[in-house]
Coordinates of C-alpha atoms and ligand atoms in Angstrom, one line a residue:
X1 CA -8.3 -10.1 -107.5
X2 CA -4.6 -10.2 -109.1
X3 CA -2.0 -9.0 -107.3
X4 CA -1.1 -6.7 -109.9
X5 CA -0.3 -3.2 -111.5
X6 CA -3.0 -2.3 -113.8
X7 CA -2.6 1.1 -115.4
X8 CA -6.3 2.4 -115.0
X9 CA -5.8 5.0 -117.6
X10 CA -5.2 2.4 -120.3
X11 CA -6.5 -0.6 -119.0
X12 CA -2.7 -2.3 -119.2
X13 CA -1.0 -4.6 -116.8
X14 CA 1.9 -3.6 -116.1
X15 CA 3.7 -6.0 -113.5
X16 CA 2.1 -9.2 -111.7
X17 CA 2.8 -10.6 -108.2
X18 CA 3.0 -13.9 -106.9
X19 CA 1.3 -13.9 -103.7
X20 CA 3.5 -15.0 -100.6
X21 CA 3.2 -18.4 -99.9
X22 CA 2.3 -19.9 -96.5
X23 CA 5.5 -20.4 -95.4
X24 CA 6.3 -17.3 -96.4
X25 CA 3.4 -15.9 -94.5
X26 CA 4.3 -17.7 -90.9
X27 CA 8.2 -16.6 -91.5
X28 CA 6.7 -12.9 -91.7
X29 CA 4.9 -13.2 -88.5
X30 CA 7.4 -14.9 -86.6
X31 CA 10.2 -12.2 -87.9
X32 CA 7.6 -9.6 -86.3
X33 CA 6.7 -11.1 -83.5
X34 CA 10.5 -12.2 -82.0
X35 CA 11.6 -8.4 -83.1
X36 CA 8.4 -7.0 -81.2
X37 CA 9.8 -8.5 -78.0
X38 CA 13.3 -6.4 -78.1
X39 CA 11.5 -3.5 -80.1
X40 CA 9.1 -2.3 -77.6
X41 CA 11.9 -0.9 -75.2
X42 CA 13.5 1.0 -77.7
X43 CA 13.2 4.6 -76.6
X44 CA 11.1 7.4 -78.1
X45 CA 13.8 9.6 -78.8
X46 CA 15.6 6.4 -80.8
X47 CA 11.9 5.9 -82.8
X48 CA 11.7 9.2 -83.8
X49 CA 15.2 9.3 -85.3
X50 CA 14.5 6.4 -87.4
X51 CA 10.8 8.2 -88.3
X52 CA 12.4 11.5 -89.3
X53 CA 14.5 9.3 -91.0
X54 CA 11.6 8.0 -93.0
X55 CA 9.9 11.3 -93.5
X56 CA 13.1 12.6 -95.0
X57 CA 13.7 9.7 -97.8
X58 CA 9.9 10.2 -98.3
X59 CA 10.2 13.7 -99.3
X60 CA 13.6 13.0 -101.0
X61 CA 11.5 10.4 -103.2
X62 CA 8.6 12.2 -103.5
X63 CA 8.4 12.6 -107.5
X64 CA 9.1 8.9 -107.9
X65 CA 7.0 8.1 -105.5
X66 CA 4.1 10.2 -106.8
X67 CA 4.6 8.7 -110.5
X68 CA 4.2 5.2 -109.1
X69 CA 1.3 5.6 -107.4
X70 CA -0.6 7.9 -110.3
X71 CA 0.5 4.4 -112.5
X72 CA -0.9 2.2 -109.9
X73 CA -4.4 3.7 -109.0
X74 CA -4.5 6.8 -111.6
X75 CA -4.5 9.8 -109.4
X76 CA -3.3 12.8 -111.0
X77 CA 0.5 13.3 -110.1
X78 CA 0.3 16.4 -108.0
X79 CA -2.2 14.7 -105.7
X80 CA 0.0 12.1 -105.7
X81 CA 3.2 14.4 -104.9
X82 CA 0.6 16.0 -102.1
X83 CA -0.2 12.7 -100.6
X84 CA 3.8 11.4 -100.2
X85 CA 4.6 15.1 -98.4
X86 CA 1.3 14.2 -96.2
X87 CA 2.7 11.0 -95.6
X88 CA 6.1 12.4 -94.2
X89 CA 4.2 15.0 -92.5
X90 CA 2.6 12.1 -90.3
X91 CA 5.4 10.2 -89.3
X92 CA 7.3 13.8 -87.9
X93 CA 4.0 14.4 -86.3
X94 CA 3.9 11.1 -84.3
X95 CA 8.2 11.5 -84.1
X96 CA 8.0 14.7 -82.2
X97 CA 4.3 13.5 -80.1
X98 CA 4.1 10.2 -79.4
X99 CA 6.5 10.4 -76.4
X100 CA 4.1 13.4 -74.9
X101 CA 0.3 11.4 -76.5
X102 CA 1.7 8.3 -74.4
X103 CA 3.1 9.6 -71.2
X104 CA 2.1 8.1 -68.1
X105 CA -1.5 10.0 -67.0
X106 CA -1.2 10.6 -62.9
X107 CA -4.7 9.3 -60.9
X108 CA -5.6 10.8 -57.8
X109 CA -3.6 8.5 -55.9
X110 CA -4.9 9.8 -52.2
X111 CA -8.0 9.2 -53.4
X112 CA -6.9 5.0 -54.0
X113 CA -4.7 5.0 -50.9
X114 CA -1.7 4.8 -53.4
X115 CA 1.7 6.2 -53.0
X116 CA 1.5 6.3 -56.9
X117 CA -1.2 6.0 -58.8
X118 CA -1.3 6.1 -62.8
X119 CA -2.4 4.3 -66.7
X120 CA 0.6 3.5 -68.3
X121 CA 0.4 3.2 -72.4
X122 CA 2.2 0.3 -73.9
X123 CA 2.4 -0.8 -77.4
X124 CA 0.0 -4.5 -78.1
X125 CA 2.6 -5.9 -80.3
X126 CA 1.8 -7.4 -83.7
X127 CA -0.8 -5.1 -85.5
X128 CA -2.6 -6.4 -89.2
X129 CA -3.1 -3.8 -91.3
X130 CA -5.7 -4.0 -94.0
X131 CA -5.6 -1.2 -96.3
X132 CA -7.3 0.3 -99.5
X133 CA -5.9 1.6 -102.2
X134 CA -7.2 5.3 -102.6
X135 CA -4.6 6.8 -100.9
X136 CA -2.2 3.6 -101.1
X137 CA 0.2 5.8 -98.8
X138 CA -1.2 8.1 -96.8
X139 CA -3.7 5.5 -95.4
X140 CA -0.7 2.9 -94.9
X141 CA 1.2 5.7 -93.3
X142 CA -1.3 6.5 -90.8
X143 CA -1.3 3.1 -89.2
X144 CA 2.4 2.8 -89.7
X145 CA 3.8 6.2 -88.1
X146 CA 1.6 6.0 -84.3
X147 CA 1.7 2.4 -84.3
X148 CA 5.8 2.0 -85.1
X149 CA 6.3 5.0 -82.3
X150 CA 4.0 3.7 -80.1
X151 CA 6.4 0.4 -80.4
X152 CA 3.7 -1.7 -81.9
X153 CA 5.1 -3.9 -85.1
X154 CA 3.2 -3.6 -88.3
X155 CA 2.2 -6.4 -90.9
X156 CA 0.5 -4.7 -93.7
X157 CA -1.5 -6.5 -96.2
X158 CA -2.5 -3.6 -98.8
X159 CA -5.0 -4.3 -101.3
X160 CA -4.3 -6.0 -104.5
X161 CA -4.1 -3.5 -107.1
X162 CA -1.3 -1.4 -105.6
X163 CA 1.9 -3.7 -104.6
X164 CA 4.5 -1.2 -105.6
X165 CA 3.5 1.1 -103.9
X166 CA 2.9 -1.3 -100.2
X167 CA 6.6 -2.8 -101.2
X168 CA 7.5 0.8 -101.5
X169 CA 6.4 1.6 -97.9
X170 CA 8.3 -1.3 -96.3
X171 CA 11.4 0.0 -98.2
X172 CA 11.3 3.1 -97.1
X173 CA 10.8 2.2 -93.5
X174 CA 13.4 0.2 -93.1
X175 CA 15.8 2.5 -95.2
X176 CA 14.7 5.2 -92.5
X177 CA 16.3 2.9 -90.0
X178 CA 13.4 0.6 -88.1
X179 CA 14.6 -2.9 -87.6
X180 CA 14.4 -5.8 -89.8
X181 CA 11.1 -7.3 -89.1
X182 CA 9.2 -3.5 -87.5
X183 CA 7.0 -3.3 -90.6
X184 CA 6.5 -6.0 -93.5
X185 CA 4.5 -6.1 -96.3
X186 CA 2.7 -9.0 -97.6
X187 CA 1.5 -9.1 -101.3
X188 CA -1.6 -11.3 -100.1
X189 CA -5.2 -12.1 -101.1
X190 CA -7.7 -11.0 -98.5
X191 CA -8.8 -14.6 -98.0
X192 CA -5.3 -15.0 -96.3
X193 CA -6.5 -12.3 -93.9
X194 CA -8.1 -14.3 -91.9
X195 CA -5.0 -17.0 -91.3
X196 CA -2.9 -14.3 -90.0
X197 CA -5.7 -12.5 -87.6
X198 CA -6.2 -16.0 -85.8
X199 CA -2.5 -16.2 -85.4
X200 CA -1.5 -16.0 -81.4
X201 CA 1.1 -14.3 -82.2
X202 CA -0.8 -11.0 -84.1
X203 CA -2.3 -8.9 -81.2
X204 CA -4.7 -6.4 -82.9
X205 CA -5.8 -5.2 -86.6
X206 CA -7.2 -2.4 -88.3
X207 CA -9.2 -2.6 -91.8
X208 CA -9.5 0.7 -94.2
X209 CA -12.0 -0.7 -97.0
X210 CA -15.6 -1.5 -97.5
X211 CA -18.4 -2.9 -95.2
X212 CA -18.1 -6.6 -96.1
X213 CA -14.2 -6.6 -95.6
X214 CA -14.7 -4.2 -92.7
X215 CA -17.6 -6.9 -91.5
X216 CA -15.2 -9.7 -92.0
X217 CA -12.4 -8.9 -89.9
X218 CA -14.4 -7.4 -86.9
X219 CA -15.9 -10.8 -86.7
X220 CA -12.5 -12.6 -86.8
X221 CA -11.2 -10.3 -84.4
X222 CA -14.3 -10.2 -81.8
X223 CA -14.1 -14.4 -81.9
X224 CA -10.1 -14.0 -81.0
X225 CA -11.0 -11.2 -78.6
X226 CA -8.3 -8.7 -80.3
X227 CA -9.3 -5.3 -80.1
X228 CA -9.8 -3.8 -83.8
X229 CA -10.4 -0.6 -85.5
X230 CA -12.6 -0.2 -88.7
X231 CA -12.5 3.0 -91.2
X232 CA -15.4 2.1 -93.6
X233 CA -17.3 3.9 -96.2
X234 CA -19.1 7.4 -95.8
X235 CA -21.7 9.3 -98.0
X236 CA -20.8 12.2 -96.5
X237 CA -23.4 15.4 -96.4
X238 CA -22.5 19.1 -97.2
X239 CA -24.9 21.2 -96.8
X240 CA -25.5 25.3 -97.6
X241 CA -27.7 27.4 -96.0
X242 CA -28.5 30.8 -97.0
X243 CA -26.2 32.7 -95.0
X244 CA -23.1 30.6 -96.6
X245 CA -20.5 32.6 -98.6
X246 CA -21.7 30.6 -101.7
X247 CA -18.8 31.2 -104.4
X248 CA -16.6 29.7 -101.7
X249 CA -18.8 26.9 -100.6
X250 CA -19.1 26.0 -104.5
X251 CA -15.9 26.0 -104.9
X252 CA -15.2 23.6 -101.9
X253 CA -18.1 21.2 -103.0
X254 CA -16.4 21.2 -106.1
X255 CA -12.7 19.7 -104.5
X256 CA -14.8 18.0 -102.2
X257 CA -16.5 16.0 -104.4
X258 CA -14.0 15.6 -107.2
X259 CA -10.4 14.9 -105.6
X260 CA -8.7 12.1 -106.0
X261 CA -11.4 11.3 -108.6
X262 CA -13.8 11.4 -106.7
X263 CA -12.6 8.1 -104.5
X264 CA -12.3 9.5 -101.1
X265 CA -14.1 7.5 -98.0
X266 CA -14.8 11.6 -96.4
X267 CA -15.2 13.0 -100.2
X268 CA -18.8 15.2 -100.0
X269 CA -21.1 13.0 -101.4
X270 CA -24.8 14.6 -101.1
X271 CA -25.0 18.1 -101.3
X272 CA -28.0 19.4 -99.5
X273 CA -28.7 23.3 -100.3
X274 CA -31.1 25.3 -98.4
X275 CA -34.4 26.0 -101.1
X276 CA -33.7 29.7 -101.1
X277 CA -30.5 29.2 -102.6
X278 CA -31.0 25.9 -103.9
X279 CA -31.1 27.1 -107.8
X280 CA -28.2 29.3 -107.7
X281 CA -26.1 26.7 -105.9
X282 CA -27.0 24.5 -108.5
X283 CA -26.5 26.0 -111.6
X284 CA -23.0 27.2 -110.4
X285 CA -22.2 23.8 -109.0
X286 CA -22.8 22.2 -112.2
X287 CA -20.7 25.4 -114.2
X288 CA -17.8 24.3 -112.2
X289 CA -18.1 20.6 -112.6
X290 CA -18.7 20.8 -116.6
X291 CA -15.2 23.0 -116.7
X292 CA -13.1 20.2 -115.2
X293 CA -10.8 18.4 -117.1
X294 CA -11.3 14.7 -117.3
X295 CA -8.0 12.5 -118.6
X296 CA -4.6 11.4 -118.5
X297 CA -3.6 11.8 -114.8
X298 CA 0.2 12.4 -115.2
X299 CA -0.7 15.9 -117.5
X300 CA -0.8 19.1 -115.4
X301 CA -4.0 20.3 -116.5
X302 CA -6.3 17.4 -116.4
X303 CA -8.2 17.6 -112.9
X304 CA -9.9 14.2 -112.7
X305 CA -8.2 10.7 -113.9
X306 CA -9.5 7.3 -114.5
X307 CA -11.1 5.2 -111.4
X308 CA -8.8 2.9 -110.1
X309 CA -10.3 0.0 -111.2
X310 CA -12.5 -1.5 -114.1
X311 CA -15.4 -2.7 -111.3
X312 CA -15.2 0.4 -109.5
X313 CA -15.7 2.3 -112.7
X314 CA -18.8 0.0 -113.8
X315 CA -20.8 0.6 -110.5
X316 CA -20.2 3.9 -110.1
X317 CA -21.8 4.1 -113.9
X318 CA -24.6 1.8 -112.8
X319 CA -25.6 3.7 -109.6
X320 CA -26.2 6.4 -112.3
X321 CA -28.0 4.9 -114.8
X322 CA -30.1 3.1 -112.5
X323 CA -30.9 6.9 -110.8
X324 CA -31.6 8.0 -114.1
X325 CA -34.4 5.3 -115.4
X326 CA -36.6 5.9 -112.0
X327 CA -36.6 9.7 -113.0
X328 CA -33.8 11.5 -111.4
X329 CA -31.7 14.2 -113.4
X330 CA -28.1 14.2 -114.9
X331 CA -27.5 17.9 -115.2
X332 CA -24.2 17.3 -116.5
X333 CA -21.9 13.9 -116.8
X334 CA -23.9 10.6 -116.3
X335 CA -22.8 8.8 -119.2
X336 CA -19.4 6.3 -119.7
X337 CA -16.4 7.9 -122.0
X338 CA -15.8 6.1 -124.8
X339 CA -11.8 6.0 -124.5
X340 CA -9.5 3.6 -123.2
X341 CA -9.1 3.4 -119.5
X342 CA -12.0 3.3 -116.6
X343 CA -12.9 7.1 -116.9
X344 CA -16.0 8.3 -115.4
X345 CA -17.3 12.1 -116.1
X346 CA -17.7 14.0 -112.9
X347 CA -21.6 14.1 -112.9
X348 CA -24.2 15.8 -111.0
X349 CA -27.7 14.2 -109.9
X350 CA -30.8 16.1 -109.0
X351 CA -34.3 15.0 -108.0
X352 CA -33.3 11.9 -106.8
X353 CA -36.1 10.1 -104.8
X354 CA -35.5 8.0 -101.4
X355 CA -36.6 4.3 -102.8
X356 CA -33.6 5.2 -105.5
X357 CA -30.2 3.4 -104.2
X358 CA -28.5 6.7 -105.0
X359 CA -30.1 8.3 -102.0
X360 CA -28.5 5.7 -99.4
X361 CA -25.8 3.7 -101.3
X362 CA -21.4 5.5 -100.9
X363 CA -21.0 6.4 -104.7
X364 CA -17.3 5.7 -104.8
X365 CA -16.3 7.8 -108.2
X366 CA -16.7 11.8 -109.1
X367 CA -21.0 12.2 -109.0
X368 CA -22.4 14.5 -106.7
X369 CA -26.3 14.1 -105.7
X370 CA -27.8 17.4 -104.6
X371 CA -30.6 17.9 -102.7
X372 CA -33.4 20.4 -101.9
X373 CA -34.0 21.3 -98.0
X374 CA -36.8 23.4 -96.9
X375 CA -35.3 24.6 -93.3
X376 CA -32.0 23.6 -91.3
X377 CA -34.6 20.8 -89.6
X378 CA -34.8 18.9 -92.8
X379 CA -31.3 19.7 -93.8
X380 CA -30.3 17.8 -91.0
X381 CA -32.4 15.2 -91.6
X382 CA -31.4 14.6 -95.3
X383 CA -27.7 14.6 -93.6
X384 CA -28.7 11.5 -91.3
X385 CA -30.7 9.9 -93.6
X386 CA -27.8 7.4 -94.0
X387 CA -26.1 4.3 -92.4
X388 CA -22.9 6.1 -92.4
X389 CA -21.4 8.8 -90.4
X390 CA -17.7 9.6 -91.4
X391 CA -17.8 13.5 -92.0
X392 CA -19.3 16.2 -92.6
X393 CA -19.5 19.6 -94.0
X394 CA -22.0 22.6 -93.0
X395 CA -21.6 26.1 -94.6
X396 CA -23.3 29.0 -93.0
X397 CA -22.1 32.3 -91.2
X398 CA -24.8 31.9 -88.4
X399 CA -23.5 30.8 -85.1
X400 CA -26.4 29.5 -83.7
X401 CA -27.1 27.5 -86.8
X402 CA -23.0 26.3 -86.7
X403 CA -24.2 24.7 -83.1
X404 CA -27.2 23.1 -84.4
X405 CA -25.0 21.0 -87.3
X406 CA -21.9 20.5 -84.7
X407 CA -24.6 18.7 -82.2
X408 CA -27.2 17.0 -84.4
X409 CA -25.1 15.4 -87.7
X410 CA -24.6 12.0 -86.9
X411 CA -20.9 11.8 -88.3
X412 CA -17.1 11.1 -86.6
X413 CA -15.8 15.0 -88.1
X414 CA -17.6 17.7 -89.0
X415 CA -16.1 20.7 -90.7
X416 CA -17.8 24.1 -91.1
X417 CA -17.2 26.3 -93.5
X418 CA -14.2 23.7 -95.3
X419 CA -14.6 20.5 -96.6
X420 CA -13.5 17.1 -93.9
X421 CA -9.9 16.7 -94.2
X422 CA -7.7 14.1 -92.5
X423 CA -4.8 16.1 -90.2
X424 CA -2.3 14.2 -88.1
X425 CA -3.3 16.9 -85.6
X426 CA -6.8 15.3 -85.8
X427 CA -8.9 12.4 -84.5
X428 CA -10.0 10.6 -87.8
X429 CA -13.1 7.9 -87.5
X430 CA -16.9 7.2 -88.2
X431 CA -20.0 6.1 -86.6
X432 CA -22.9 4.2 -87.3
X433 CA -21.6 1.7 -90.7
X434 CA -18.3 3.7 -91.1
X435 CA -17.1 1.6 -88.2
X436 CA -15.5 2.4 -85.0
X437 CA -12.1 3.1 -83.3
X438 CA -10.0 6.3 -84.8
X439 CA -7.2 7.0 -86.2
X440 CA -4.5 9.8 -86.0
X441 CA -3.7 12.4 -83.1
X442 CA -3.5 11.2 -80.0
X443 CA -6.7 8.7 -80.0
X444 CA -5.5 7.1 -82.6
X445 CA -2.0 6.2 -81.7
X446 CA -3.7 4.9 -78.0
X447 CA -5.7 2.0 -80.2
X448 CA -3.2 -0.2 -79.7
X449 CA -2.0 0.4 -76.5
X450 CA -2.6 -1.8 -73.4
X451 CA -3.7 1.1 -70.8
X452 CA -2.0 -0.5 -68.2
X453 CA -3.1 0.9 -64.5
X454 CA -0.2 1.0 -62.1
X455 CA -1.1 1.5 -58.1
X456 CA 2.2 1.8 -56.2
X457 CA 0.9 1.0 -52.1
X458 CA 2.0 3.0 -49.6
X459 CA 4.5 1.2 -47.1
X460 CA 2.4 2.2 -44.1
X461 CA -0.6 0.6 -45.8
X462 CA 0.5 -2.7 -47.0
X463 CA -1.0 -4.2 -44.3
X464 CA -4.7 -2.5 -44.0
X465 CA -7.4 -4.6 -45.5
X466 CA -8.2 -3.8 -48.7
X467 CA -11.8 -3.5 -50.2
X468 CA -11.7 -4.5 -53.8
Ligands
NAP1 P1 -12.2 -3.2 -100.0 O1 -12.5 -4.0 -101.2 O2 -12.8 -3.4 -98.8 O3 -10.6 -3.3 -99.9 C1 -9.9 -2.8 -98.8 C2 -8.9 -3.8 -98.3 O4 -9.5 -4.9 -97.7 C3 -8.0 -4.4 -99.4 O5 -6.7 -4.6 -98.9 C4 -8.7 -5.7 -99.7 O6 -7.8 -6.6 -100.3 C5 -9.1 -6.1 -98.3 N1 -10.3 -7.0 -98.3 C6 -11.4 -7.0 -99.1 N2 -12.3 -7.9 -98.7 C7 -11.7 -8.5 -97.6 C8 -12.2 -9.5 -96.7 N3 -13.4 -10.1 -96.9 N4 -11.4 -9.8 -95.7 C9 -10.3 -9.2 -95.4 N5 -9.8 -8.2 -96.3 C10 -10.5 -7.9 -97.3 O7 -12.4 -1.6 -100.3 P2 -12.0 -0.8 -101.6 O8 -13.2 -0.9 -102.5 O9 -10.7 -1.2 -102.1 O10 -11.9 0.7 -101.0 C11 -13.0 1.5 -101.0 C12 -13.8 1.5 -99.7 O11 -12.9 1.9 -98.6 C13 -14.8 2.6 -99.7 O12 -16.0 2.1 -99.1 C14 -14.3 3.7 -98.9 O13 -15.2 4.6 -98.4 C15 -13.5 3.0 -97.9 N6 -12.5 3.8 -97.3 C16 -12.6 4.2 -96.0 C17 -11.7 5.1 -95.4 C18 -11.9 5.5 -94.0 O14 -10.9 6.0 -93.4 N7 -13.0 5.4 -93.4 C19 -10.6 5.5 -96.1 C20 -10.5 5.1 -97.5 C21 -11.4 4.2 -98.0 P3 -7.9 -6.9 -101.9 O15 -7.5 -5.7 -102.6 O16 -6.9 -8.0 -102.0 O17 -9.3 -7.3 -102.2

């Protein structure tokens, strides 16, 4: 794939990169490996200066910001504008936490005949970081923001279609203050991923993106034994049972299915209503859908832009058609818009049938597939009928019924009576094929943290025998 800026909602390039060359590559790890070594003993309180730091030009440039990303990857511009305030939002959530999240957790030292007993949290060192471009910020920013507090250096190699807006990041970061050398950004192909994983130097990675990249670097990184973390796809359920305030819950399915054009890794994917409201649910779904407005993403009013790239745009269309010819049911959408650009109409799918790849592939553009569920039992099973687990979405008023969805979906989140969001506030991660590890709060800034356990002796004890 170019490294290159491709307007998605005319099909033009608009500036090329020349990918950094191998020198270039070694100088970048060895400028984040010698700062790592004086970095990691900065203090918190001197990190979170330089993060508020960040946070503040990031809101300062937020238009910009927002208008070169919509170029890059065609998400409308107030998206956009949301994700850059997100973004600032998470590095003053790690700048006024991390200290707290990573403070020394006390052991029952009697208990291990210590004077002091404790596990200690401190930062790896070099982290990879191998990002997609949905939410070419926000997804950078939630690696950079714990793993820069936690005293961790970052290399980020973002993916290839939005290198404005990586560069951007790196900017930024070191306009907000962080050493030369903290974070770097390395317009790169993915085949020199594996090159910088295998370095000695690089200490951990973590990989937003599909299953085959997500496959590739877990396998580098288990052969160097470097602890990894993998955010992969999702085909997230959302179901509605009877007892569900359905206006609301339509209208939800409706963000839920359509933002950010419908390209979000925890976007509701297959709705799964409850027969007894299964018809109304539907024709009010589809209502909603057909009254969205599909096209250039920098005009106020238009609700869904192109798909951020030509391929993506293509299989999303082909997952439908291919639906479509073994019998299933485009109640609205389902067919490519004959304009310039890689639009897709947001479309919704019925009767689809379990041997149709529809029912288990991620469809990574704006098409909802609804099913029918006789009882909660089956609702559930439609929900884990899957090889993803990422989030998840119930709506119903009934408590015990709430329980049921909170213990039985086989997902990493699950949100009732809302749509799965990603909070700094909150653990963010999958199970099953959406991979392992988690970002944001405080579980995700420990990834890359040595837990270091510290046993202070007791002097009148130095001497007894000890049994390991
Ligand atoms: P992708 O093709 O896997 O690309 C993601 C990143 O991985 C890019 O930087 C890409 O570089 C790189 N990459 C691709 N193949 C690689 C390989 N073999 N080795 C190393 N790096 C490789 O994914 P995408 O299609 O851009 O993004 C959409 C996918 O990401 C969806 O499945 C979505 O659900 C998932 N996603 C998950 C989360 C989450 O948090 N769980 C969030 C967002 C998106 P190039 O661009 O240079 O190819």
């Amino acid at each position: 794939m170019p490294i290159a800026t491709i307007n998605p909602a005319t099909g033009e390039t608009i500036k090329t990169f020349k990918p950094a060359t191998d020198q270039e590559v070694q100088d970048a790890i060895a400028r984040a490996y010698e700062r790592f070594q004086d970095y990691r003993r900065t203090s918190y309180a001197q990190r979170a200066e330089w993060a508020n730091a960040t946070a503040d030009l990031l809101e300062a440039e937020a238009d910009e910001t927002a208008a070169l990303m919509t170029l890059e990857m065609g998400k409308t511009l107030a998206s956009a504008k949301a994700e850059v305030i997100k973004s600032a939002s998470g590095f003053r959530y790690y700048a006024e936490n991390a200290e707290k999240l990573l403070a020394d957790e006390p052991a029952d030292a009697g208990k291990v005949k210590a004077a002091q007993a404790y596990a200690r949290y401190q930062p790896l060192g070099v982290v990879l970081a191998v990002m997609p471009w949905n939410f070419p910020l926000w997804q950078a920013v939630r690696f950079a923001a714990p793993a820069l507090m936690a005293g961790n250096v970052g290399i980020l190699k973002h993916a290839s279609n939005v290198p404005q807006t990586a560069l951007y990041l790196a900017d930024v970061i070191a306009r907000g203050g962080f050493p030369d050398g903290c974070f770097q950004t390395l317009l790169v192909p993915s085949s020199a991923v594996e090159t910088i994983l295998r370095d000695k130097r690089v200490a951990a990675a973590t990989l937003t993106g599909s299953e085959p990249a997500g496959q590739s670097v877990g396998a580098i990184a288990g052969e160097e034994i470097k602890p990894s973390v993998l955010e992969l796809g999702g085909s997230d359920p959302f179901i509605v049972m009877p007892s569900a305030d359905l206006d609301a819950a339509v209208k939800t399915a409706v963000t839920a299915r359509t933002q950010n054009n419908g390209q979000s890794c925890i976007a509701a994917k297959r709705f799964i209503a409850h027969a007894d409201i299964y018809d109304e649910f539907v024709e009010k779904f589809v209502e909603k859908i057909q009254a969205l407005k599909v096209g250039d993403p920098t005009d106020p009013d238009v609700d869904v832009g192109p798909l951020a790239t030509e391929s993506g745009r293509d299989e999303v269309a082909k997952q439908v058609e291919d639906a479509v010819a073994a019998g299933a049911v485009a109640r609205c959408g389902g067919e490519r818009l004959d304009r310039p650009g890689w639009f897709y109409p947001p479309t919704v799918v019925t009767d689809i049938t379990k041997d149709m790849a529809l029912y288990t592939e991620e469809v990574f553009g704006p098409v909802a597939s609804v099913y029918k569920a006789a009882d909660i039992d089956e609702a559930i099973e439609i929900a884990n009928a899957t090889t993803f687990g990422l989030g998840s979405n119930a709506w119903t008023s009934d408590e015990a019924e709430q329980q049921r969805f909170i213990d039985d979906i086989e997902a990493g989140q699950v949100f009732i009576n809302g749509m799965t969001v990603s909070y700094p506030e909150l653990p963010f991660g999958g199970v099953k094929r959406s991979g392992y590890g988690r970002e944001l709060a405080g579980q995700g800034i420990r990834e890359f943290c040595n837990v270091k356990t510290v046993w202070i002796g007791k002097p009148d004890t130095a001497d007894e025998k000890k049994v390991e």
